[in-house]
C-alpha positions as MATLAB code, in Angstrom:
seq = 'MVLFNILFPSPPAGQTPAPEKMQDIFAYQEKIAKEGKLIWAERLHDAAKESARIHIDGSGNSTVENGPFDGPSLGGYAVIDVADLNEAIALVKDFPSGFPSTTVEIRRVIDINDIPAPDAVKAKAKALRELMAANAKKLHA';
ca = [
       0.000    0.000    0.000;
       1.415    3.353   -1.056;
      -0.760    6.390   -0.485;
      -0.522    9.462   -2.669;
      -2.295   12.779   -2.288;
      -3.524   14.336   -5.511;
      -3.768   18.135   -5.250;
      -6.085   19.938   -7.652;
      -5.968   23.718   -8.162;
      -9.003   25.950   -7.717;
     -10.914   26.482  -10.939;
     -11.052   29.967  -12.424;
     -13.259   32.205  -10.244;
     -16.929   31.378  -10.524;
     -16.439   28.508  -12.969;
     -17.888   25.047  -12.501;
     -17.432   22.091  -14.849;
     -20.293   21.497  -17.284;
     -22.831   18.875  -16.093;
     -21.617   16.283  -18.626;
     -18.019   16.786  -17.425;
     -19.188   16.324  -13.819;
     -20.815   13.024  -14.846;
     -17.522   11.922  -16.434;
     -15.605   12.887  -13.276;
     -17.990   11.021  -10.963;
     -17.991    7.951  -13.230;
     -14.176    7.849  -13.199;
     -14.044    8.345   -9.424;
     -16.582    5.550   -8.942;
     -14.563    3.235  -11.209;
     -11.298    3.709   -9.317;
     -13.089    3.633   -5.941;
     -14.570    0.226   -6.816;
     -11.041   -0.906   -7.741;
      -9.978    0.064   -4.207;
      -7.664    2.810   -5.448;
      -9.635    5.946   -4.537;
      -9.709    6.276   -0.753;
     -11.130    9.780   -0.411;
     -11.723   12.877   -2.539;
     -13.149   16.305   -1.822;
     -13.566   19.567   -3.666;
     -12.863   22.696   -1.623;
     -14.778   25.958   -1.596;
     -13.150   28.920   -3.265;
     -10.612   30.637   -1.000;
     -13.022   33.595   -0.704;
     -15.501   31.479    1.272;
     -14.661   30.678    4.894;
     -10.899   30.516    4.589;
      -8.001   31.555    6.774;
      -4.261   31.131    7.017;
      -2.487   30.769   10.329;
       1.093   32.068   10.405;
       3.168   30.584   13.256;
       6.538   32.110   14.043;
       9.557   30.372   15.558;
       8.361   31.227   19.075;
       4.981   29.557   18.584;
       3.045   32.829   18.263;
       0.305   32.755   15.657;
      -1.336   35.362   13.459;
      -4.585   34.743   11.603;
      -5.048   36.016    8.050;
      -8.614   35.742    6.760;
      -9.356   35.089    3.082;
      -9.902   35.738    0.302;
      -6.349   35.224   -0.899;
      -4.665   36.322   -4.112;
      -3.042   33.851   -6.454;
      -3.554   30.146   -7.000;
      -5.036   28.040   -4.239;
      -5.911   24.442   -3.512;
      -9.258   23.507   -5.064;
      -9.522   19.877   -4.056;
      -7.683   16.734   -3.160;
      -7.860   12.990   -3.447;
      -6.098   10.199   -1.597;
      -5.283    7.156   -3.697;
      -3.800    3.763   -2.812;
      -1.602    2.473   -5.623;
       1.550    0.431   -6.178;
       3.862    3.347   -6.978;
       4.241    6.819   -8.466;
       3.922    5.469  -12.020;
       0.473    4.061  -11.260;
      -0.511    7.347   -9.589;
       0.588    9.248  -12.695;
      -1.415    6.902  -14.937;
      -4.556    7.403  -12.827;
      -4.225   11.181  -12.888;
      -3.495   11.275  -16.628;
      -6.749    9.361  -17.220;
      -8.751   11.663  -14.925;
     -11.362   13.624  -16.890;
     -10.651   17.298  -16.194;
     -13.599   19.641  -15.901;
     -11.581   22.470  -17.460;
      -9.550   22.865  -20.661;
      -6.206   23.343  -18.895;
      -5.006   22.452  -15.410;
      -1.962   21.293  -13.481;
      -2.323   18.579  -10.860;
       0.307   17.762   -8.233;
       0.955   14.236   -6.929;
       2.612   13.833   -3.517;
       3.430   10.626   -1.659;
       2.002   10.390    1.852;
       4.647    9.662    4.474;
       4.336    6.226    6.032;
       5.365    6.193    9.683;
       7.594    3.201    8.892;
       9.639    5.461    6.580;
      10.602    7.659    9.535;
      13.331    6.642   11.978;
      11.219    6.820   15.132;
      10.974    4.729   18.305;
       8.490    1.849   18.252;
       6.306    3.641   20.822;
       5.956    6.645   18.489;
       5.119    4.383   15.546;
       2.501    2.558   17.651;
       0.938    5.900   18.638;
       0.848    6.995   14.989;
      -0.818    3.710   13.986;
      -3.440    4.104   16.736;
      -4.117    7.675   15.615;
      -4.566    6.557   12.002;
      -7.056    3.884   13.161;
      -8.960    6.538   15.132;
      -9.095    8.815   12.085;
     -10.337    5.917    9.920;
     -13.121    5.266   12.444;
     -14.020    8.967   12.420;
     -14.174    8.942    8.615;
     -16.594    5.992    8.694;
     -18.922    8.019   10.943;
     -19.175   10.831    8.384;
     -21.528    8.934    6.110;
     -22.976    6.328    8.467;
];
């Protein structure tokens, strides 16, 4: 199991994919979900709607900056479970985009076993992941 996070940019302001494109997107997501590859996916509201950035300095002090924000922002994400980066790339290349031009970023999720940490820390991380999985199941129960 290798998890990757797929990061989609926000669409141009006020634009939504055409209904037929949305059907194509949902059909593709359903296909890869049934294959066990799509773990989770969400689209995010535009950065102008209920958004904030928290800036934390080296002393632990924080400053809140409320949106909207200028420039590109994250528009959505998906978590996929695939064999390797090549399979992740193939899945994303086949993804039906709702817009004529976009750039999608693929990032591998860190596995706690990849980090040199004491067994107690790894056990705590595993327990936390199990708790988060249980919380996710409650969302749509």
